[in-house]
PDB file of C-alpha atoms in Angstrom:
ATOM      1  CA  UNK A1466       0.000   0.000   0.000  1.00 54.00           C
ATOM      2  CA  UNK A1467       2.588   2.604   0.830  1.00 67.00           C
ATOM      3  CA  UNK A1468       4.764   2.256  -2.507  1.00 79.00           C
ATOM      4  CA  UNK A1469       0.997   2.776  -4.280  1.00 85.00           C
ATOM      5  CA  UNK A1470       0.331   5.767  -2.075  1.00 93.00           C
ATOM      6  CA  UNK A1471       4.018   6.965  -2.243  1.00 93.00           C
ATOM      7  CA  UNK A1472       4.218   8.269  -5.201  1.00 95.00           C
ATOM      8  CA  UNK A1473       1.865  10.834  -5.076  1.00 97.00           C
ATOM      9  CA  UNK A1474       3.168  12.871  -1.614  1.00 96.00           C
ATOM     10  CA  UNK A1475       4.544  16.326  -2.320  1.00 97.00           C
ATOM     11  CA  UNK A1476       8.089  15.660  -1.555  1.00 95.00           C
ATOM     12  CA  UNK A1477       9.194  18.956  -1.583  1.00 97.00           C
ATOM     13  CA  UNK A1478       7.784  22.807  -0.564  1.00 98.00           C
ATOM     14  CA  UNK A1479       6.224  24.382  -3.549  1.00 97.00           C
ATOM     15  CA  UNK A1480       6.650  27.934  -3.671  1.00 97.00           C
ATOM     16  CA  UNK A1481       3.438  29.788  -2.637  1.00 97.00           C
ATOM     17  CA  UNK A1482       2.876  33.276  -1.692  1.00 96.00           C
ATOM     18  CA  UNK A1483      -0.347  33.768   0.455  1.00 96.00           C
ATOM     19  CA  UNK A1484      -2.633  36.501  -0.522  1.00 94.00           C
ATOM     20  CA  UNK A1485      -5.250  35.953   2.190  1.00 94.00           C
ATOM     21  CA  UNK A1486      -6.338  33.960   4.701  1.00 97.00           C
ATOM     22  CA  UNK A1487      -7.101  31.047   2.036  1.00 98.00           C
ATOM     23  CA  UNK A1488      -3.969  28.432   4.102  1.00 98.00           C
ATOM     24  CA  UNK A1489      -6.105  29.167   7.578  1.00 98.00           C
ATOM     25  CA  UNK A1490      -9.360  28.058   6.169  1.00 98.00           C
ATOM     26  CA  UNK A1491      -7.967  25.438   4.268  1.00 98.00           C
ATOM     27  CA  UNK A1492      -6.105  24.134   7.347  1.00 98.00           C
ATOM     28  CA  UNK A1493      -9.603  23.880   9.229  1.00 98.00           C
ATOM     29  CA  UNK A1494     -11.619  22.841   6.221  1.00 98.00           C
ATOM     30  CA  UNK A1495      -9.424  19.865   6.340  1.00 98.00           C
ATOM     31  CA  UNK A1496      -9.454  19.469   9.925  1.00 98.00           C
ATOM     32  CA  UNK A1497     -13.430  18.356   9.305  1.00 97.00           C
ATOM     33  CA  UNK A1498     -12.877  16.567   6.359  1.00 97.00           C
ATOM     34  CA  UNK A1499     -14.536  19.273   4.488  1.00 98.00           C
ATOM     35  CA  UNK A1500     -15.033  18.836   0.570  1.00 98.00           C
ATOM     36  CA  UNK A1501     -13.372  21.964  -1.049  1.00 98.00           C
ATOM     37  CA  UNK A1502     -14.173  24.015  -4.136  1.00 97.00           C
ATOM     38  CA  UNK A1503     -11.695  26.368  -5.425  1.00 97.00           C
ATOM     39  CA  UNK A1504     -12.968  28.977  -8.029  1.00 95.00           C
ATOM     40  CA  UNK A1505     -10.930  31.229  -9.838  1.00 93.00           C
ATOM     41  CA  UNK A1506      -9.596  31.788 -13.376  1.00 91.00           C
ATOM     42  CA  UNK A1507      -7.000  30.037 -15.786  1.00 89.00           C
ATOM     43  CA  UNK A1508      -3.327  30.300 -14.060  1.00 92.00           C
ATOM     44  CA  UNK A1509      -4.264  32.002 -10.842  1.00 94.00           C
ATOM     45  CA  UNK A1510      -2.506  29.578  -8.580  1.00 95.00           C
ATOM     46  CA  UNK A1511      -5.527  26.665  -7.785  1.00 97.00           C
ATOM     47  CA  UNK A1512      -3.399  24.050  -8.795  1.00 97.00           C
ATOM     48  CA  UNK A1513      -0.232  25.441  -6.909  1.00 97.00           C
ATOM     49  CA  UNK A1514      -2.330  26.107  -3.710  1.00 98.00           C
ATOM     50  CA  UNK A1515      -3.081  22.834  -3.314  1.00 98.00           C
ATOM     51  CA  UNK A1516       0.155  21.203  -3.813  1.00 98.00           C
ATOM     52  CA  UNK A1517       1.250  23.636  -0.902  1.00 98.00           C
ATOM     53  CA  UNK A1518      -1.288  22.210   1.196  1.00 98.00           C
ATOM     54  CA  UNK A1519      -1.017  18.671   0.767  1.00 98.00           C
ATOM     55  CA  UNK A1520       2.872  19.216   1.249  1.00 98.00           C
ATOM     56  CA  UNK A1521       1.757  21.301   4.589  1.00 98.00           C
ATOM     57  CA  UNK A1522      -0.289  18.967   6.174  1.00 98.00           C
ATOM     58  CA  UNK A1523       2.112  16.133   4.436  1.00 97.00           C
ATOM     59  CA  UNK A1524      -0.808  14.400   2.555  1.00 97.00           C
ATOM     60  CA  UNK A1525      -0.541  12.363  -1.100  1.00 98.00           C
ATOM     61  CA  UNK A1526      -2.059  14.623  -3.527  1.00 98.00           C
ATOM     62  CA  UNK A1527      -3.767  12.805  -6.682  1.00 98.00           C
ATOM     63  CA  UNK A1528      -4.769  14.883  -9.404  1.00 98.00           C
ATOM     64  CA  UNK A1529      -7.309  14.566 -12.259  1.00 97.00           C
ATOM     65  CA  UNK A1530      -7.098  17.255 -15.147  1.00 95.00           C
ATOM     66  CA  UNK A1531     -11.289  16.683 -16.245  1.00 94.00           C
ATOM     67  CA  UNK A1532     -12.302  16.739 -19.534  1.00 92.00           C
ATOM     68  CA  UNK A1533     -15.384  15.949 -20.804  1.00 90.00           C
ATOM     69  CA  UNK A1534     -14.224  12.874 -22.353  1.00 92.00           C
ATOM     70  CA  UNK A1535     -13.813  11.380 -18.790  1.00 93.00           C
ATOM     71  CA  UNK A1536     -15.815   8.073 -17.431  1.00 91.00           C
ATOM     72  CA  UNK A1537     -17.116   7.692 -14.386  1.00 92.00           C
ATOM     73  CA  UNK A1538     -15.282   4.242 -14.776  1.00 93.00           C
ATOM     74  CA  UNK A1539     -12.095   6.555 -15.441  1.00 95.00           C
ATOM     75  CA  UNK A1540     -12.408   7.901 -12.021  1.00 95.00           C
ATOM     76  CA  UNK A1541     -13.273   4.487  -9.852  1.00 96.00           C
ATOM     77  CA  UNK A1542     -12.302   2.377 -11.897  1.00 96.00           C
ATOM     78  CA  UNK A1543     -12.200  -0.679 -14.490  1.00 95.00           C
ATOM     79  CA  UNK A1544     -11.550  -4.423 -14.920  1.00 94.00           C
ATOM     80  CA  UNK A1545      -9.034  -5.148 -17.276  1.00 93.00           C
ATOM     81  CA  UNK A1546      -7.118  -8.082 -19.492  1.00 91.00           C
ATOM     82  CA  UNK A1547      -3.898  -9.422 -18.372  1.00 85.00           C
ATOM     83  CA  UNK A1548      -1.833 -12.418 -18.871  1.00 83.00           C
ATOM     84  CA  UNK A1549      -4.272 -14.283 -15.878  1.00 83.00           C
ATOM     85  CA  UNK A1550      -7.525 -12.860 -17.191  1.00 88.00           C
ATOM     86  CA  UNK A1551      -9.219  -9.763 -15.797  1.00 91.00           C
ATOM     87  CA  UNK A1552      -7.951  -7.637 -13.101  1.00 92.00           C
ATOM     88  CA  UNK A1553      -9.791  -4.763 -11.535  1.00 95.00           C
ATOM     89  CA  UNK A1554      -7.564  -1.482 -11.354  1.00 94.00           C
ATOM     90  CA  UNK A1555      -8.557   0.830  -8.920  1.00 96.00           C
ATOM     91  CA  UNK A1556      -8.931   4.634 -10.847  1.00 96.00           C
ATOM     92  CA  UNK A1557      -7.413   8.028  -9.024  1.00 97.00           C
ATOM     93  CA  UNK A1558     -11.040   8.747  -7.049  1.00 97.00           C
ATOM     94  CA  UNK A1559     -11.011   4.765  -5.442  1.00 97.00           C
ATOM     95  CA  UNK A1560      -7.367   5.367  -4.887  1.00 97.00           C
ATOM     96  CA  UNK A1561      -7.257   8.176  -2.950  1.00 98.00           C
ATOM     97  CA  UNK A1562      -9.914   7.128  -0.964  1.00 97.00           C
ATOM     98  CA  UNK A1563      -9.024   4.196  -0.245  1.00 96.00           C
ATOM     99  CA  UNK A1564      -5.399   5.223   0.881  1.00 96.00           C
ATOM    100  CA  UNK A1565      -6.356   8.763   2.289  1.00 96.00           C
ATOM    101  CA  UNK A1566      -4.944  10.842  -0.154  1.00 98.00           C
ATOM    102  CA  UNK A1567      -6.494  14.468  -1.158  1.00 98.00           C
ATOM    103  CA  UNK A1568      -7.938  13.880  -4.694  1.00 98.00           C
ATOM    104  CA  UNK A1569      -7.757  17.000  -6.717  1.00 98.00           C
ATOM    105  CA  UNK A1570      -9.859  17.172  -9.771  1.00 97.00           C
ATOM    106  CA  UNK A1571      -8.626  20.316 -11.959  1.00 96.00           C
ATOM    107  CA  UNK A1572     -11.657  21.702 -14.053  1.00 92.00           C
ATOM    108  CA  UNK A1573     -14.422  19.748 -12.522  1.00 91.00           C
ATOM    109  CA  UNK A1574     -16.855  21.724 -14.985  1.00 88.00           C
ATOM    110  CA  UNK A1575     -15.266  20.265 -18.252  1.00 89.00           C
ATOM    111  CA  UNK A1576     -16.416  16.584 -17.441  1.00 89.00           C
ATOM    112  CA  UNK A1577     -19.527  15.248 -17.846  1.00 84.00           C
ATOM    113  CA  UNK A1578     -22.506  15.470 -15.238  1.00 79.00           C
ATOM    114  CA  UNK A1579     -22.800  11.888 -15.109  1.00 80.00           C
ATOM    115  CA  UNK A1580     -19.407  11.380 -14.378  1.00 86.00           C
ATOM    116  CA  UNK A1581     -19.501  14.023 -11.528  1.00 87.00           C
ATOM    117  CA  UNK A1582     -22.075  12.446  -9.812  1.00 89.00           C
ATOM    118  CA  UNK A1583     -20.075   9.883  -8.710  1.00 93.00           C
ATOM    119  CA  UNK A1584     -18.087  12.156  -6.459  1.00 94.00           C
ATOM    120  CA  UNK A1585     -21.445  12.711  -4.074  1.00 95.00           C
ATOM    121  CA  UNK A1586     -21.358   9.885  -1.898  1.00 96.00           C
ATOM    122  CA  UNK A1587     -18.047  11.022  -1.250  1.00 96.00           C
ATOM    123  CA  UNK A1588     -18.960  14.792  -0.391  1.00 96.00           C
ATOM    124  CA  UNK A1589     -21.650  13.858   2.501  1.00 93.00           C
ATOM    125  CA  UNK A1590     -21.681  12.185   5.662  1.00 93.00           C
ATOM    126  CA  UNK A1591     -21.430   9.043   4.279  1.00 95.00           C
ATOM    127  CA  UNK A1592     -18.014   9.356   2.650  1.00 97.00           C
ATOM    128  CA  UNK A1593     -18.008   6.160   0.605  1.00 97.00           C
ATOM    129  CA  UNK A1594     -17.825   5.015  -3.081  1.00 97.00           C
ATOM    130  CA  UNK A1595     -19.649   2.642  -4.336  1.00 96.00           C
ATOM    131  CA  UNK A1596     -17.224   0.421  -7.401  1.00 95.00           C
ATOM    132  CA  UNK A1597     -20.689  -0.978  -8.711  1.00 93.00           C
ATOM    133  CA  UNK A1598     -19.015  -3.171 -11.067  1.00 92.00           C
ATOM    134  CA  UNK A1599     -16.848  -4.857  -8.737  1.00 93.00           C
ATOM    135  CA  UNK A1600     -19.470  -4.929  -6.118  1.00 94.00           C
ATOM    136  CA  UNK A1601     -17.250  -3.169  -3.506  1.00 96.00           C
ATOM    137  CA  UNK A1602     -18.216  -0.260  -1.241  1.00 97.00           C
ATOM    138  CA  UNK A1603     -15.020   1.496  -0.141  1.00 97.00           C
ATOM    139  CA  UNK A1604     -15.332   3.076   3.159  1.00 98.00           C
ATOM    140  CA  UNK A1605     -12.935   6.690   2.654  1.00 98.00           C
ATOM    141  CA  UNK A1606     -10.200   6.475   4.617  1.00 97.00           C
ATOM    142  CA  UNK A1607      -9.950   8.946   7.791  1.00 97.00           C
ATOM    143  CA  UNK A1608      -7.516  11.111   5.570  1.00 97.00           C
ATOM    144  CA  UNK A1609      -9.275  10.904   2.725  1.00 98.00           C
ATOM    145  CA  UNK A1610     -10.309  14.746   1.029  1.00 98.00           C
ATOM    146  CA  UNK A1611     -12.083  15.847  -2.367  1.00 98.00           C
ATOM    147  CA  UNK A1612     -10.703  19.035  -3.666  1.00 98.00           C
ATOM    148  CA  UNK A1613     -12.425  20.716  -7.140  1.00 97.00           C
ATOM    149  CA  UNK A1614     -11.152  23.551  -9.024  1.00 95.00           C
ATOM    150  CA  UNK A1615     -13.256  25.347 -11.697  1.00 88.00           C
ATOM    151  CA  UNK A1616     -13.299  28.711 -13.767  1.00 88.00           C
ATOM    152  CA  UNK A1617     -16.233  30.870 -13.241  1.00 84.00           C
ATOM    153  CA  UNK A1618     -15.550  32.597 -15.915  1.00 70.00           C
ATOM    154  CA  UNK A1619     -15.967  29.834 -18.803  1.00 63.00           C
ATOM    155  CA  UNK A1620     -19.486  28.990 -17.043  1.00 53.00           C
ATOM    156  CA  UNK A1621     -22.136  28.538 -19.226  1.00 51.00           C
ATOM    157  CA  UNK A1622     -25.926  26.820 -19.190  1.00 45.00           C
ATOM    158  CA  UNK A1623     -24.356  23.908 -21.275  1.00 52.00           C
ATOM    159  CA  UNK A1624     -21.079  23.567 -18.605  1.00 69.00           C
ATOM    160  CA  UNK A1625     -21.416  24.429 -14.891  1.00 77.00           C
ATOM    161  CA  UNK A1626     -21.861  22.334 -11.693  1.00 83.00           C
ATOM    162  CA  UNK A1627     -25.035  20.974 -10.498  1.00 84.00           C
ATOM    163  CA  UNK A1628     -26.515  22.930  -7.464  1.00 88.00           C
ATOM    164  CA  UNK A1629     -27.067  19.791  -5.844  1.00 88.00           C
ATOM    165  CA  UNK A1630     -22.992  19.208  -6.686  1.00 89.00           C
ATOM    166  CA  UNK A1631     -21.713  22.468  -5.731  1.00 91.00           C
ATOM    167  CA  UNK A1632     -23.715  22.710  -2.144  1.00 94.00           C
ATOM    168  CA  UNK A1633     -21.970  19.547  -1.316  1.00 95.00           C
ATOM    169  CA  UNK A1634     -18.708  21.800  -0.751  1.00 97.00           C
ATOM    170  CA  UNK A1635     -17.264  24.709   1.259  1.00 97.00           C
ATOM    171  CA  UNK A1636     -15.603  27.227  -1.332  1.00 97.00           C
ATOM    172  CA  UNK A1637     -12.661  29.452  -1.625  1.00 98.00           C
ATOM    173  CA  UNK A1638     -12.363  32.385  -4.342  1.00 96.00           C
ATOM    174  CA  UNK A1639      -8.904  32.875  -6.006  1.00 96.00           C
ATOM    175  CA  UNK A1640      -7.992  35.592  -8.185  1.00 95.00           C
ATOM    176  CA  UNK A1641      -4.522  37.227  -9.841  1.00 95.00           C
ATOM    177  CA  UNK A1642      -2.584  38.829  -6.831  1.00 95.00           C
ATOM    178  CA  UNK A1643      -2.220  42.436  -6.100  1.00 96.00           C
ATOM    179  CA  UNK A1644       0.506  43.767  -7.998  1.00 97.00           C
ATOM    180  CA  UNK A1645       3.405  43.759  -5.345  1.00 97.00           C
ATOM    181  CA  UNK A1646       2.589  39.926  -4.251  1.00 97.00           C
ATOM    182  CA  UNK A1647       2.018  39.163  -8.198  1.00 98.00           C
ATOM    183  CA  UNK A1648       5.729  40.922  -8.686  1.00 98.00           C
ATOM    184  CA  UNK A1649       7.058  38.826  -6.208  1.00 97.00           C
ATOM    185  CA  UNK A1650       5.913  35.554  -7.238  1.00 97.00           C
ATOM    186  CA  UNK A1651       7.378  36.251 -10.822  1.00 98.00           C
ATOM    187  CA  UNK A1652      10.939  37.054  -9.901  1.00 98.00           C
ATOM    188  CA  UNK A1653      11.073  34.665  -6.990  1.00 97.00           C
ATOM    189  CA  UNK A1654      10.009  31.932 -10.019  1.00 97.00           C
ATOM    190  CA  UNK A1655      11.977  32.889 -12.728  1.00 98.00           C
ATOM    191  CA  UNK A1656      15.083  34.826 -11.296  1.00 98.00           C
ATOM    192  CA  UNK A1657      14.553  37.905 -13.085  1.00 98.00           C
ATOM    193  CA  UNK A1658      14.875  41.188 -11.470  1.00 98.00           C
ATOM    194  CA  UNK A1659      11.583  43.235  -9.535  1.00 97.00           C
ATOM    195  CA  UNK A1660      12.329  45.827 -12.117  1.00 98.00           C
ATOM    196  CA  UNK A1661      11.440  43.066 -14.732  1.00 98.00           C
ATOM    197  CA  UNK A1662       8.495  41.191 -12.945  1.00 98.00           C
ATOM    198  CA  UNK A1663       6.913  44.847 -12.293  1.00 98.00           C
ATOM    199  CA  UNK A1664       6.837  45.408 -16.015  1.00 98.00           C
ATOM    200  CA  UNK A1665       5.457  41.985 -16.581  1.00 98.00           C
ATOM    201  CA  UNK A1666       2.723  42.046 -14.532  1.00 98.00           C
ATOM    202  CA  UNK A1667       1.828  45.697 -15.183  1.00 98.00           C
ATOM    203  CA  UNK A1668       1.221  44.230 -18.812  1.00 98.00           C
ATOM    204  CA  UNK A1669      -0.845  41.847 -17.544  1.00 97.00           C
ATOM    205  CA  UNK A1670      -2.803  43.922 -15.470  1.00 96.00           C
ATOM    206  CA  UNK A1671      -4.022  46.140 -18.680  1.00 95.00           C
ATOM    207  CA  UNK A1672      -4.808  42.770 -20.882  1.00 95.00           C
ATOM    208  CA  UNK A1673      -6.701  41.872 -17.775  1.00 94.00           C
ATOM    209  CA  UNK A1674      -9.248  45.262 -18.144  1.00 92.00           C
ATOM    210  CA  UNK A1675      -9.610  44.120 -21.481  1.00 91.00           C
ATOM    211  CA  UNK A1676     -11.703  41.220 -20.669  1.00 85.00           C
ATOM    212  CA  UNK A1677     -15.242  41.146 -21.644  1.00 81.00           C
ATOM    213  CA  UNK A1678     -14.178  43.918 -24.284  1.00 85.00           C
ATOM    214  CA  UNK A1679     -12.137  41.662 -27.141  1.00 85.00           C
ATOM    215  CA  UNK A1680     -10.080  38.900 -24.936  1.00 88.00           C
ATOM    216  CA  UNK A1681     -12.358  35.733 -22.882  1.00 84.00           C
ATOM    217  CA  UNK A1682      -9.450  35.866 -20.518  1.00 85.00           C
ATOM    218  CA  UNK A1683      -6.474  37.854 -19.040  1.00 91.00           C
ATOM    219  CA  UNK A1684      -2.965  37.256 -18.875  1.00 96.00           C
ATOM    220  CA  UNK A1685      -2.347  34.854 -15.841  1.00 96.00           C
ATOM    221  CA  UNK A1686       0.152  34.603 -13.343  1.00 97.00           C
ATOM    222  CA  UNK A1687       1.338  31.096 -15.515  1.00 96.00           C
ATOM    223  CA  UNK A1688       1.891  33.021 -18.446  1.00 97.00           C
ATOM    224  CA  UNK A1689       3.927  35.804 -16.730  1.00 98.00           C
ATOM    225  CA  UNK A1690       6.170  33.082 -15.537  1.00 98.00           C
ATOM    226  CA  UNK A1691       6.710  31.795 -18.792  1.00 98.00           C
ATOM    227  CA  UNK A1692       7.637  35.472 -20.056  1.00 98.00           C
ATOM    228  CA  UNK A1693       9.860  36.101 -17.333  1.00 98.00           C
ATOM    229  CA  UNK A1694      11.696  32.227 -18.344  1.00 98.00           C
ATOM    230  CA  UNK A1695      12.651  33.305 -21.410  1.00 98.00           C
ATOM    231  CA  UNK A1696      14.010  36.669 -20.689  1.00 98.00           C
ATOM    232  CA  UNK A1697      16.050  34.809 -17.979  1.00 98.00           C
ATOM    233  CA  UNK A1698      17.679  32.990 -21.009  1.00 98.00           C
ATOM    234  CA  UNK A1699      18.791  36.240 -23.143  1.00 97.00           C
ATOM    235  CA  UNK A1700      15.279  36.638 -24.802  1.00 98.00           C
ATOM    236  CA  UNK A1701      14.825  39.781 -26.038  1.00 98.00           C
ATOM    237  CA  UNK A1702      11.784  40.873 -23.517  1.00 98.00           C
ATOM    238  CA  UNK A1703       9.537  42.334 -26.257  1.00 98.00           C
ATOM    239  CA  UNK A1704       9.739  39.396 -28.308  1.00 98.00           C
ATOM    240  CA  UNK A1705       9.348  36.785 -25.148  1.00 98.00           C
ATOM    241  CA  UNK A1706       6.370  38.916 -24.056  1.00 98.00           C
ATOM    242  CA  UNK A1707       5.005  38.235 -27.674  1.00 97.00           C
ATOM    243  CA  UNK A1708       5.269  34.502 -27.513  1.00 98.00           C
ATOM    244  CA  UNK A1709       4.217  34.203 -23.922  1.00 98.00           C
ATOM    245  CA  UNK A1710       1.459  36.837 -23.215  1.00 97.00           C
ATOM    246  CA  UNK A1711       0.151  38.163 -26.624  1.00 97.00           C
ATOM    247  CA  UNK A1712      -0.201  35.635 -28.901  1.00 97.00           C
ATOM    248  CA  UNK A1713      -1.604  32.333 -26.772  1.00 96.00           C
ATOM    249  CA  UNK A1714      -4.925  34.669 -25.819  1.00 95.00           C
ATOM    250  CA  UNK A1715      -5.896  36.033 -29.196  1.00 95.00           C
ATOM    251  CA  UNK A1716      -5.688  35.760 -32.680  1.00 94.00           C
ATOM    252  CA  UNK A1717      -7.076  39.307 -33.267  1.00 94.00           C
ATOM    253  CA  UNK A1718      -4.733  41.269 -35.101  1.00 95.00           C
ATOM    254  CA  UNK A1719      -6.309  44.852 -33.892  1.00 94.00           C
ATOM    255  CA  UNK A1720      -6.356  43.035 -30.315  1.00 95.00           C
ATOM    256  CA  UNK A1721      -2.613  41.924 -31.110  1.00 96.00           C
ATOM    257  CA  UNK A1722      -1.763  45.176 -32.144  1.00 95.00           C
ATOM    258  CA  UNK A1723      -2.911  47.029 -29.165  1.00 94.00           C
ATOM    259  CA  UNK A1724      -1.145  44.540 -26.308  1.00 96.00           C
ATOM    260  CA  UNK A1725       2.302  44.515 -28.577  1.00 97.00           C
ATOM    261  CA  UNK A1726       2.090  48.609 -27.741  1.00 96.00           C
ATOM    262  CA  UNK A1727       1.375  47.950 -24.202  1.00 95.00           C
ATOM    263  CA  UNK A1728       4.170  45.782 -24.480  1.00 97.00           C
ATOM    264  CA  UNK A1729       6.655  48.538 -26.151  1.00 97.00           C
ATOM    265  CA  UNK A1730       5.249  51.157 -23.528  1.00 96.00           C
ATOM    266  CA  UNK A1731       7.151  49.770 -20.871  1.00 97.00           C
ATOM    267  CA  UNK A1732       9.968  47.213 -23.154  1.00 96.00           C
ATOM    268  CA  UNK A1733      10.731  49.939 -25.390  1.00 85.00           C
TER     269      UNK A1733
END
């Protein structure tokens, strides 16, 4: 059981920079077992806050990037063919409750309803999961938490959680950092100077009042990482800005046209 569960604990710290009181009431969320729902948009730090938590509280982590491809038999579970007939395999969900890991699926909202529904006997007081075809009910273990992530922003009548999904968990909001924590975070992961990270993120901050007016989404945090990367290895910054922040969130040209001269205004 341990070399199964092994490979999934955060060995070592990941770099996060608190921006609230989000690690307190995670901390006591978990303390009751609570199911958690974090909502924010693309490359805010979800993913990263909860690979700092599992490493805090030493807990595996399993993770599950949804799409809407995903089974329900993807998440619990399958038999399959080997050399001595069928074998059941246990998927991530069964897994991580089984061995009391946190379970962490990333963009709950792109997978299927019918898949999701599996997660609810899992976010009441029951905490079980039924593996129907195996004819198994798996009792969580005491460790055992269900984290979802999800992007308000892409909602939509076609793609959003259930009510009778989302009042199942407690919920934390995450959003870009202010601009001195956001500055910080992008020189402390890259290595490039504040001077550098400012400018970054001071780009980002106008693409991000451009949303709703020509872009679906702002520059994130990610993709000010990635800028900062390549200027770290000799890339001229205009043209790393270009292939990190302008071109992955539009193919506008006008759009284009008007982020390269925020660009220039302060990489000139």
């Amino acid at each position: 059981m341990s070399k199964i569960i092994d490979q999934y604990r955060v060995k070592t710290e990941p770099y996060y920079h608190p921006v609230g009181d989000e690690v307190e009431l995670y901390e006591a969320a978990y303390s009751v077992r609570m199911p958690m729902m974090l909502k924010g948009p693309t490359g805010c730090g979800k993913t990263r806050f909860v690979e700092y938590m599992a490493w805090k509280l030493k807990k595996p982590l399993i993770t599950v990037a949804c799409n809407e491809d995903m089974t329900a038999s993807d998440l619990v579970g399958r038999y399959l063919l080997d050399a001595n007939g069928t074998t059941w395999q246990d998927g991530p969900l069964a897994v991580a409750a089984r061995h009391g890991a946190i379970c962490y699926l990333d963009e709950v909202v792109e997978a299927r309803q019918d898949t999701t529904v599996v997660i609810h006997p899992l976010t009441d007081n029951r905490r079980v999961l039924p593996l129907e075809k195996k004819g198994e009910l798996i009792n969580a273990h005491k460790d055992f938490q269900i984290v979802i992530s999800y992007n308000p922003g892409y909602q939509s009548l076609m793609k959003d959680l259930k009510q009778s999904t989302k009042q199942r968990f407690g919920a934390l909001d995450f959003n870009y950092p202010n601009h001195s924590i956001e500055s910080e975070i992008v020189a402390h992961e890259t290595g490039v100077s504040h001077d550098i990270a400012e400018k970054l993120v001071s780009i980002a901050e106008r693409a991000r009042n451009l949303k709703g007016h020509g872009l679906d989404e702002g520059i994130s945090t990610r993709m000010l990482i990635y800028a900062g990367s390549l200027i770290v290895k000799k890339v001229d910054p205009k043209a790393a800005c270009r292939v990190a922040l302008v071109r992955p969130i539009t193919d506008d040209p006008d759009m284009r046209d008007a982020l390269d001269a925020a660009v220039s205004t302060f990489f000139n």
